[in-house]
Amino acid sequence: MRTDLSGRTALVTGASSGFGRHFCQLLARSGADVIAAARRTDLLDSLVADIAAEGGKARALRLDVADEAQVVEALSGLETLDIVVNNAGIAGPSRAIDCEGDEWRSIFDVNVNGAFYVSREAARIMRKAGRGGSIINIASITGLRTAHSAAAYAPSKAAVIHMTKSLAMEWARFGVRVNAIAPGYIETDLNREFLLSPAGEDMKKRIPQRRFGEIADLDGPLLLLASDASAYMTGSVLAVDGGHLASPL
Ligand code: NAP
């Protein structure tokens, strides 16, 4: 496997917690120079210190991905960028009947619009540098099936999956690959309350592997898509869900 990322620069959004924090550590351990982006800079600073203590390279970038001008400004200073992980994401609690416009818009602003702004700015840098690149969008199995109380979240992840394919088609000519990972349920701040509830326990019984995922279950797919090991993959969506999507109707 060609998963050595030495000499590559990797930007991870939503790096202050959960998947994003872990992805930064994983990419740094694989040799990448990591830019850890999110809004909570105190958490980013401690992540950068942890990576440095292990001998890795990382820096923090304060970034609200939903703010287009801020994304343009933040990425304008970068000369090269090889890997982008569009991981920043939020969920909302509502069923469609109760979902007000503010909840719908804020979820699309971060999950879809934010991933688009970051991807577009990254692709401009990658095209100019002429050395291609890999963009990885963190979608969700809810973008491929439906889920209760995910009125805006599930459609936003479906949009991320379709955007992945559209961008892959357009940017293949620049050597920029765009793929998505669709994780199943993995305990983080985003869903801890639900997964630990009786309804979460019921859901676990419907997952063929009978367990929720662990963040480390994403390591293989992330390194595959970030590296030259996936040189002929673009527009793909990798489900990492213990078989949840294949569960019986
Ligand atoms: P998490 O711990 O809540 O992490 C979400 C991250 O997104 C935080 O670091 C947060 O940082 C960042 N973020 C939120 N709004 C942002 C904004 N406007 N600009 C920049 N960063 C922003 O949740 P997680 O579970 O690790 O989620 C990571 C991704 O995986 C999300 O896209 C989520 O939808 C997806 N996912 C998760 C699961 C799961 O089971 N956990 C399953 C499928 C998909 P700041 O607040 O510091 O900005």
Short mmCIF file of N, CA and C in Angstrom, two decimals, residues 34-186:
data_model
loop_
_atom_site.label_atom_id
_atom_site.label_comp_id
_atom_site.label_asym_id
_atom_site.label_seq_id
_atom_site.Cartn_x
_atom_site.Cartn_y
_atom_site.Cartn_z
N VAL A 34 0.01 18.79 8.59
CA VAL A 34 -1.44 18.92 8.78
C VAL A 34 -1.85 20.35 9.14
N ILE A 35 -2.94 20.80 8.50
CA ILE A 35 -3.58 22.06 8.89
C ILE A 35 -4.91 21.68 9.53
N ALA A 36 -5.02 21.95 10.82
CA ALA A 36 -6.20 21.54 11.59
C ALA A 36 -7.14 22.75 11.72
N ALA A 37 -8.32 22.65 11.08
CA ALA A 37 -9.21 23.81 11.02
C ALA A 37 -10.52 23.56 11.76
N ALA A 38 -10.96 24.58 12.49
CA ALA A 38 -12.27 24.56 13.18
C ALA A 38 -12.45 25.93 13.81
N ARG A 39 -13.53 26.08 14.59
CA ARG A 39 -13.76 27.39 15.25
C ARG A 39 -13.17 27.42 16.66
N ARG A 40 -13.12 26.30 17.37
CA ARG A 40 -12.63 26.31 18.76
C ARG A 40 -11.11 26.16 18.79
N THR A 41 -10.46 27.32 18.79
CA THR A 41 -9.00 27.30 18.61
C THR A 41 -8.26 26.75 19.84
N ASP A 42 -8.87 26.84 21.02
CA ASP A 42 -8.19 26.26 22.20
C ASP A 42 -8.01 24.75 22.01
N LEU A 43 -9.03 24.10 21.46
CA LEU A 43 -8.94 22.65 21.22
C LEU A 43 -7.94 22.35 20.11
N LEU A 44 -7.90 23.22 19.10
CA LEU A 44 -6.93 23.01 18.01
C LEU A 44 -5.51 23.15 18.53
N ASP A 45 -5.30 24.14 19.42
CA ASP A 45 -3.95 24.35 19.95
C ASP A 45 -3.46 23.13 20.72
N SER A 46 -4.36 22.52 21.49
CA SER A 46 -3.90 21.34 22.24
C SER A 46 -3.67 20.16 21.30
N LEU A 47 -4.46 20.06 20.23
CA LEU A 47 -4.22 19.00 19.24
C LEU A 47 -2.85 19.18 18.57
N VAL A 48 -2.56 20.42 18.18
CA VAL A 48 -1.28 20.70 17.51
C VAL A 48 -0.12 20.34 18.45
N ALA A 49 -0.28 20.67 19.74
CA ALA A 49 0.78 20.34 20.72
C ALA A 49 0.94 18.82 20.85
N ASP A 50 -0.19 18.09 20.85
CA ASP A 50 -0.11 16.62 20.96
C ASP A 50 0.61 16.02 19.75
N ILE A 51 0.30 16.55 18.56
CA ILE A 51 0.94 16.04 17.34
C ILE A 51 2.45 16.35 17.37
N ALA A 52 2.78 17.58 17.80
CA ALA A 52 4.20 17.96 17.87
C ALA A 52 4.96 17.07 18.86
N ALA A 53 4.28 16.73 19.96
CA ALA A 53 4.93 15.89 20.99
C ALA A 53 5.26 14.51 20.44
N GLU A 54 4.50 14.07 19.43
CA GLU A 54 4.77 12.76 18.80
C GLU A 54 5.76 12.88 17.65
N GLY A 55 6.22 14.12 17.38
CA GLY A 55 7.17 14.33 16.29
C GLY A 55 6.51 14.66 14.96
N GLY A 56 5.18 14.90 14.98
CA GLY A 56 4.48 15.23 13.74
C GLY A 56 4.44 16.73 13.49
N LYS A 57 3.92 17.09 12.30
CA LYS A 57 3.84 18.51 11.93
C LYS A 57 2.38 18.92 11.78
N ALA A 58 1.98 19.99 12.50
CA ALA A 58 0.60 20.47 12.38
C ALA A 58 0.53 21.93 12.78
N ARG A 59 -0.44 22.63 12.22
CA ARG A 59 -0.73 23.99 12.66
C ARG A 59 -2.23 24.17 12.71
N ALA A 60 -2.67 25.14 13.54
CA ALA A 60 -4.10 25.37 13.72
C ALA A 60 -4.57 26.49 12.80
N LEU A 61 -5.80 26.36 12.32
CA LEU A 61 -6.40 27.39 11.48
C LEU A 61 -7.81 27.65 11.97
N ARG A 62 -8.07 28.87 12.44
CA ARG A 62 -9.45 29.19 12.84
C ARG A 62 -10.29 29.36 11.59
N LEU A 63 -11.33 28.56 11.46
CA LEU A 63 -12.12 28.60 10.24
C LEU A 63 -13.57 28.19 10.49
N ASP A 64 -14.47 29.09 10.10
CA ASP A 64 -15.89 28.74 10.05
C ASP A 64 -16.19 28.43 8.59
N VAL A 65 -16.41 27.16 8.28
CA VAL A 65 -16.55 26.76 6.87
C VAL A 65 -17.80 27.34 6.22
N ALA A 66 -18.78 27.73 7.05
CA ALA A 66 -20.04 28.26 6.50
C ALA A 66 -19.88 29.70 6.02
N ASP A 67 -18.75 30.32 6.32
CA ASP A 67 -18.51 31.72 5.96
C ASP A 67 -17.61 31.73 4.71
N GLU A 68 -18.23 31.95 3.57
CA GLU A 68 -17.50 31.82 2.29
C GLU A 68 -16.28 32.75 2.24
N ALA A 69 -16.48 34.01 2.68
CA ALA A 69 -15.37 34.97 2.61
C ALA A 69 -14.21 34.51 3.48
N GLN A 70 -14.56 33.94 4.65
CA GLN A 70 -13.50 33.46 5.55
C GLN A 70 -12.74 32.27 4.93
N VAL A 71 -13.46 31.41 4.25
CA VAL A 71 -12.81 30.26 3.60
C VAL A 71 -11.85 30.76 2.51
N VAL A 72 -12.34 31.70 1.70
CA VAL A 72 -11.51 32.23 0.61
C VAL A 72 -10.24 32.86 1.19
N GLU A 73 -10.42 33.68 2.22
CA GLU A 73 -9.29 34.37 2.86
C GLU A 73 -8.30 33.37 3.48
N ALA A 74 -8.85 32.38 4.20
CA ALA A 74 -7.98 31.43 4.92
C ALA A 74 -7.16 30.58 3.96
N LEU A 75 -7.75 30.19 2.83
CA LEU A 75 -7.02 29.30 1.92
C LEU A 75 -6.18 30.08 0.90
N SER A 76 -6.39 31.40 0.83
CA SER A 76 -5.67 32.18 -0.18
C SER A 76 -4.17 32.20 0.10
N GLY A 77 -3.80 31.98 1.35
CA GLY A 77 -2.38 32.01 1.69
C GLY A 77 -1.64 30.72 1.38
N LEU A 78 -2.35 29.69 0.94
CA LEU A 78 -1.69 28.39 0.76
C LEU A 78 -1.20 28.22 -0.67
N GLU A 79 0.05 27.82 -0.81
CA GLU A 79 0.58 27.59 -2.16
C GLU A 79 0.36 26.18 -2.64
N THR A 80 0.43 25.26 -1.70
CA THR A 80 0.16 23.86 -2.08
C THR A 80 -0.79 23.24 -1.07
N LEU A 81 -1.55 22.33 -1.57
CA LEU A 81 -2.49 21.58 -0.74
C LEU A 81 -2.68 20.26 -1.49
N ASP A 82 -2.47 19.16 -0.81
CA ASP A 82 -2.55 17.85 -1.48
C ASP A 82 -3.77 17.04 -1.07
N ILE A 83 -4.19 17.24 0.19
CA ILE A 83 -5.28 16.42 0.74
C ILE A 83 -6.23 17.35 1.50
N VAL A 84 -7.52 17.19 1.27
CA VAL A 84 -8.51 17.94 2.04
C VAL A 84 -9.53 16.94 2.59
N VAL A 85 -9.80 17.04 3.89
CA VAL A 85 -10.87 16.22 4.47
C VAL A 85 -11.98 17.16 4.92
N ASN A 86 -13.08 17.16 4.16
CA ASN A 86 -14.25 17.97 4.52
C ASN A 86 -15.04 17.20 5.56
N ASN A 87 -14.67 17.46 6.82
CA ASN A 87 -15.23 16.68 7.93
C ASN A 87 -16.17 17.51 8.81
N ALA A 88 -16.06 18.86 8.76
CA ALA A 88 -16.91 19.70 9.62
C ALA A 88 -18.37 19.35 9.36
N GLY A 89 -19.12 19.16 10.42
CA GLY A 89 -20.52 18.81 10.22
C GLY A 89 -21.32 19.01 11.48
N ILE A 90 -22.60 19.32 11.30
CA ILE A 90 -23.50 19.44 12.45
C ILE A 90 -24.79 18.67 12.13
N ALA A 91 -25.50 18.31 13.19
CA ALA A 91 -26.79 17.62 13.03
C ALA A 91 -27.84 18.43 13.77
N GLY A 92 -29.09 18.14 13.51
CA GLY A 92 -30.18 18.81 14.23
C GLY A 92 -31.14 17.77 14.74
N PRO A 93 -31.94 18.12 15.74
CA PRO A 93 -32.76 17.11 16.40
C PRO A 93 -34.12 16.85 15.76
N SER A 94 -34.51 17.65 14.77
CA SER A 94 -35.93 17.69 14.41
C SER A 94 -36.37 16.69 13.37
N ARG A 95 -37.64 16.28 13.51
CA ARG A 95 -38.35 15.66 12.41
C ARG A 95 -38.77 16.77 11.47
N ALA A 96 -39.09 16.42 10.21
CA ALA A 96 -39.40 17.44 9.21
C ALA A 96 -40.55 18.34 9.64
N ILE A 97 -41.54 17.78 10.29
CA ILE A 97 -42.73 18.55 10.65
C ILE A 97 -42.42 19.68 11.64
N ASP A 98 -41.32 19.50 12.39
CA ASP A 98 -40.92 20.50 13.39
C ASP A 98 -39.69 21.30 12.97
N CYS A 99 -39.17 21.03 11.80
CA CYS A 99 -37.88 21.63 11.43
C CYS A 99 -38.09 23.03 10.84
N GLU A 100 -37.65 24.04 11.57
CA GLU A 100 -37.78 25.42 11.08
C GLU A 100 -36.65 25.73 10.11
N GLY A 101 -36.85 26.80 9.36
CA GLY A 101 -35.87 27.18 8.34
C GLY A 101 -34.47 27.40 8.90
N ASP A 102 -34.39 27.95 10.13
CA ASP A 102 -33.05 28.22 10.70
C ASP A 102 -32.26 26.93 10.87
N GLU A 103 -32.95 25.88 11.36
CA GLU A 103 -32.24 24.60 11.56
C GLU A 103 -31.83 24.02 10.20
N TRP A 104 -32.77 24.01 9.26
CA TRP A 104 -32.49 23.48 7.91
C TRP A 104 -31.29 24.20 7.30
N ARG A 105 -31.37 25.57 7.35
CA ARG A 105 -30.31 26.35 6.68
C ARG A 105 -28.96 26.18 7.36
N SER A 106 -28.94 26.15 8.71
CA SER A 106 -27.62 26.07 9.37
C SER A 106 -26.96 24.72 9.05
N ILE A 107 -27.75 23.65 8.97
CA ILE A 107 -27.17 22.34 8.66
C ILE A 107 -26.64 22.31 7.22
N PHE A 108 -27.41 22.84 6.29
CA PHE A 108 -26.91 22.89 4.90
C PHE A 108 -25.73 23.85 4.78
N ASP A 109 -25.75 24.95 5.55
CA ASP A 109 -24.63 25.92 5.47
C ASP A 109 -23.31 25.26 5.82
N VAL A 110 -23.30 24.43 6.86
CA VAL A 110 -22.04 23.80 7.28
C VAL A 110 -21.76 22.55 6.43
N ASN A 111 -22.73 21.63 6.39
CA ASN A 111 -22.46 20.31 5.80
C ASN A 111 -22.28 20.35 4.28
N VAL A 112 -23.05 21.19 3.61
CA VAL A 112 -23.01 21.20 2.14
C VAL A 112 -22.25 22.43 1.63
N ASN A 113 -22.74 23.62 2.01
CA ASN A 113 -22.11 24.83 1.47
C ASN A 113 -20.65 24.93 1.92
N GLY A 114 -20.40 24.63 3.20
CA GLY A 114 -19.03 24.71 3.71
C GLY A 114 -18.10 23.77 2.97
N ALA A 115 -18.58 22.53 2.76
CA ALA A 115 -17.74 21.56 2.04
C ALA A 115 -17.50 22.02 0.61
N PHE A 116 -18.50 22.68 0.02
CA PHE A 116 -18.30 23.19 -1.34
C PHE A 116 -17.28 24.31 -1.37
N TYR A 117 -17.40 25.29 -0.47
CA TYR A 117 -16.45 26.43 -0.50
C TYR A 117 -15.01 25.92 -0.33
N VAL A 118 -14.84 25.02 0.64
CA VAL A 118 -13.47 24.51 0.91
C VAL A 118 -12.97 23.72 -0.30
N SER A 119 -13.84 22.89 -0.89
CA SER A 119 -13.42 22.08 -2.04
C SER A 119 -13.03 22.98 -3.22
N ARG A 120 -13.86 23.99 -3.48
CA ARG A 120 -13.58 24.87 -4.63
C ARG A 120 -12.25 25.60 -4.45
N GLU A 121 -12.03 26.17 -3.26
CA GLU A 121 -10.76 26.89 -3.04
C GLU A 121 -9.58 25.93 -3.11
N ALA A 122 -9.76 24.73 -2.56
CA ALA A 122 -8.68 23.73 -2.60
C ALA A 122 -8.38 23.33 -4.04
N ALA A 123 -9.42 23.12 -4.84
CA ALA A 123 -9.22 22.68 -6.23
C ALA A 123 -8.50 23.77 -7.03
N ARG A 124 -8.80 25.03 -6.71
CA ARG A 124 -8.08 26.13 -7.41
C ARG A 124 -6.58 26.07 -7.09
N ILE A 125 -6.27 25.82 -5.82
CA ILE A 125 -4.85 25.73 -5.42
C ILE A 125 -4.21 24.51 -6.09
N MET A 126 -4.92 23.39 -6.07
CA MET A 126 -4.37 22.14 -6.64
C MET A 126 -4.16 22.27 -8.14
N ARG A 127 -5.11 22.90 -8.83
CA ARG A 127 -4.97 23.06 -10.29
C ARG A 127 -3.75 23.94 -10.59
N LYS A 128 -3.60 25.03 -9.83
CA LYS A 128 -2.49 25.96 -10.08
C LYS A 128 -1.14 25.28 -9.79
N ALA A 129 -1.09 24.49 -8.72
CA ALA A 129 0.17 23.84 -8.36
C ALA A 129 0.52 22.70 -9.33
N GLY A 130 -0.51 22.17 -10.00
CA GLY A 130 -0.28 21.17 -11.05
C GLY A 130 0.18 19.81 -10.55
N ARG A 131 -0.10 19.48 -9.28
CA ARG A 131 0.32 18.15 -8.80
C ARG A 131 -0.86 17.32 -8.30
N GLY A 132 -2.08 17.69 -8.75
CA GLY A 132 -3.27 16.93 -8.38
C GLY A 132 -3.60 17.03 -6.92
N GLY A 133 -4.42 16.13 -6.44
CA GLY A 133 -4.79 16.16 -5.03
C GLY A 133 -5.95 15.23 -4.74
N SER A 134 -6.25 15.10 -3.45
CA SER A 134 -7.34 14.22 -3.02
C SER A 134 -8.25 14.95 -2.06
N ILE A 135 -9.53 15.02 -2.41
CA ILE A 135 -10.53 15.63 -1.52
C ILE A 135 -11.43 14.51 -1.01
N ILE A 136 -11.60 14.47 0.31
CA ILE A 136 -12.40 13.40 0.93
C ILE A 136 -13.55 14.06 1.69
N ASN A 137 -14.76 13.75 1.30
CA ASN A 137 -15.93 14.31 1.97
C ASN A 137 -16.48 13.30 2.96
N ILE A 138 -16.69 13.74 4.19
CA ILE A 138 -17.27 12.84 5.18
C ILE A 138 -18.79 12.98 5.10
N ALA A 139 -19.40 11.98 4.48
CA ALA A 139 -20.86 11.98 4.32
C ALA A 139 -21.46 11.19 5.49
N SER A 140 -22.37 10.29 5.20
CA SER A 140 -23.01 9.48 6.25
C SER A 140 -23.89 8.45 5.56
N ILE A 141 -24.13 7.31 6.24
CA ILE A 141 -25.08 6.35 5.65
C ILE A 141 -26.49 6.95 5.59
N THR A 142 -26.74 8.01 6.38
CA THR A 142 -28.07 8.64 6.30
C THR A 142 -28.25 9.38 4.97
N GLY A 143 -27.16 9.60 4.25
CA GLY A 143 -27.26 10.19 2.91
C GLY A 143 -27.62 9.16 1.84
N LEU A 144 -27.62 7.89 2.26
CA LEU A 144 -27.95 6.81 1.32
C LEU A 144 -29.26 6.11 1.70
N ARG A 145 -29.64 6.20 2.98
CA ARG A 145 -30.93 5.69 3.45
C ARG A 145 -31.63 6.84 4.18
N THR A 146 -32.64 6.58 4.96
CA THR A 146 -33.28 7.63 5.74
C THR A 146 -33.01 7.37 7.22
N ALA A 147 -33.29 8.37 8.06
CA ALA A 147 -33.13 8.19 9.50
C ALA A 147 -34.16 9.05 10.20
N HIS A 148 -34.65 8.59 11.36
CA HIS A 148 -35.61 9.39 12.12
C HIS A 148 -34.93 10.64 12.66
N SER A 149 -35.67 11.71 12.82
CA SER A 149 -35.18 12.96 13.41
C SER A 149 -33.90 13.45 12.75
N ALA A 150 -33.85 13.33 11.45
CA ALA A 150 -32.69 13.82 10.70
C ALA A 150 -33.21 14.53 9.45
N ALA A 151 -34.23 15.39 9.69
CA ALA A 151 -34.95 16.00 8.56
C ALA A 151 -34.03 16.74 7.62
N ALA A 152 -33.10 17.48 8.18
CA ALA A 152 -32.16 18.24 7.35
C ALA A 152 -30.84 17.50 7.18
N TYR A 153 -30.43 16.79 8.24
CA TYR A 153 -29.11 16.14 8.22
C TYR A 153 -29.00 15.12 7.10
N ALA A 154 -29.99 14.20 6.99
CA ALA A 154 -29.89 13.14 5.98
C ALA A 154 -29.88 13.73 4.57
N PRO A 155 -30.79 14.66 4.24
CA PRO A 155 -30.70 15.27 2.90
C PRO A 155 -29.38 16.02 2.67
N SER A 156 -28.83 16.63 3.74
CA SER A 156 -27.56 17.35 3.55
C SER A 156 -26.44 16.36 3.18
N LYS A 157 -26.48 15.17 3.78
CA LYS A 157 -25.43 14.18 3.48
C LYS A 157 -25.66 13.56 2.10
N ALA A 158 -26.93 13.46 1.67
CA ALA A 158 -27.21 13.01 0.30
C ALA A 158 -26.63 14.03 -0.69
N ALA A 159 -26.76 15.31 -0.35
CA ALA A 159 -26.20 16.35 -1.21
C ALA A 159 -24.68 16.25 -1.26
N VAL A 160 -24.06 15.95 -0.12
CA VAL A 160 -22.59 15.80 -0.09
C VAL A 160 -22.17 14.65 -1.02
N ILE A 161 -22.94 13.57 -1.01
CA ILE A 161 -22.59 12.42 -1.86
C ILE A 161 -22.72 12.78 -3.34
N HIS A 162 -23.78 13.48 -3.68
CA HIS A 162 -23.93 13.84 -5.10
C HIS A 162 -22.89 14.90 -5.51
N MET A 163 -22.61 15.83 -4.60
CA MET A 163 -21.57 16.83 -4.89
C MET A 163 -20.22 16.14 -5.12
N THR A 164 -19.94 15.11 -4.33
CA THR A 164 -18.69 14.35 -4.49
C THR A 164 -18.55 13.87 -5.94
N LYS A 165 -19.63 13.30 -6.48
CA LYS A 165 -19.58 12.75 -7.84
C LYS A 165 -19.47 13.87 -8.87
N SER A 166 -20.19 14.97 -8.67
CA SER A 166 -20.14 16.08 -9.64
C SER A 166 -18.74 16.69 -9.69
N LEU A 167 -18.14 16.90 -8.51
CA LEU A 167 -16.80 17.51 -8.48
C LEU A 167 -15.76 16.54 -9.04
N ALA A 168 -15.94 15.25 -8.75
CA ALA A 168 -15.00 14.24 -9.27
C ALA A 168 -15.01 14.27 -10.79
N MET A 169 -16.19 14.35 -11.35
CA MET A 169 -16.32 14.36 -12.81
C MET A 169 -15.63 15.60 -13.39
N GLU A 170 -15.85 16.77 -12.75
CA GLU A 170 -15.30 18.00 -13.32
C GLU A 170 -13.79 18.12 -13.14
N TRP A 171 -13.29 17.63 -12.00
CA TRP A 171 -11.88 17.91 -11.67
C TRP A 171 -10.92 16.77 -12.00
N ALA A 172 -11.45 15.67 -12.55
CA ALA A 172 -10.55 14.55 -12.92
C ALA A 172 -9.48 15.04 -13.88
N ARG A 173 -9.84 15.99 -14.74
CA ARG A 173 -8.87 16.48 -15.74
C ARG A 173 -7.69 17.21 -15.10
N PHE A 174 -7.85 17.67 -13.83
CA PHE A 174 -6.72 18.33 -13.14
C PHE A 174 -5.98 17.36 -12.23
N GLY A 175 -6.38 16.10 -12.26
CA GLY A 175 -5.76 15.13 -11.35
C GLY A 175 -6.26 15.26 -9.92
N VAL A 176 -7.36 15.98 -9.76
CA VAL A 176 -7.94 16.13 -8.41
C VAL A 176 -9.01 15.06 -8.24
N ARG A 177 -8.80 14.17 -7.28
CA ARG A 177 -9.76 13.10 -7.01
C ARG A 177 -10.68 13.53 -5.88
N VAL A 178 -11.96 13.18 -6.01
CA VAL A 178 -12.93 13.55 -4.97
C VAL A 178 -13.73 12.29 -4.61
N ASN A 179 -13.62 11.87 -3.37
CA ASN A 179 -14.32 10.67 -2.91
C ASN A 179 -15.01 10.96 -1.59
N ALA A 180 -15.90 10.07 -1.20
CA ALA A 180 -16.61 10.26 0.07
C ALA A 180 -16.52 9.01 0.92
N ILE A 181 -16.55 9.22 2.23
CA ILE A 181 -16.72 8.13 3.19
C ILE A 181 -18.10 8.31 3.82
N ALA A 182 -18.87 7.24 3.87
CA ALA A 182 -20.19 7.30 4.51
C ALA A 182 -20.14 6.44 5.77
N PRO A 183 -19.80 7.06 6.92
CA PRO A 183 -19.72 6.26 8.14
C PRO A 183 -21.11 5.90 8.64
N GLY A 184 -21.16 4.76 9.31
CA GLY A 184 -22.35 4.42 10.09
C GLY A 184 -22.26 5.13 11.43
N TYR A 185 -22.85 4.53 12.46
CA TYR A 185 -22.92 5.20 13.76
C TYR A 185 -21.68 4.93 14.60
N ILE A 186 -20.98 6.02 14.95
CA ILE A 186 -19.74 5.95 15.72
C ILE A 186 -19.86 6.99 16.84
#
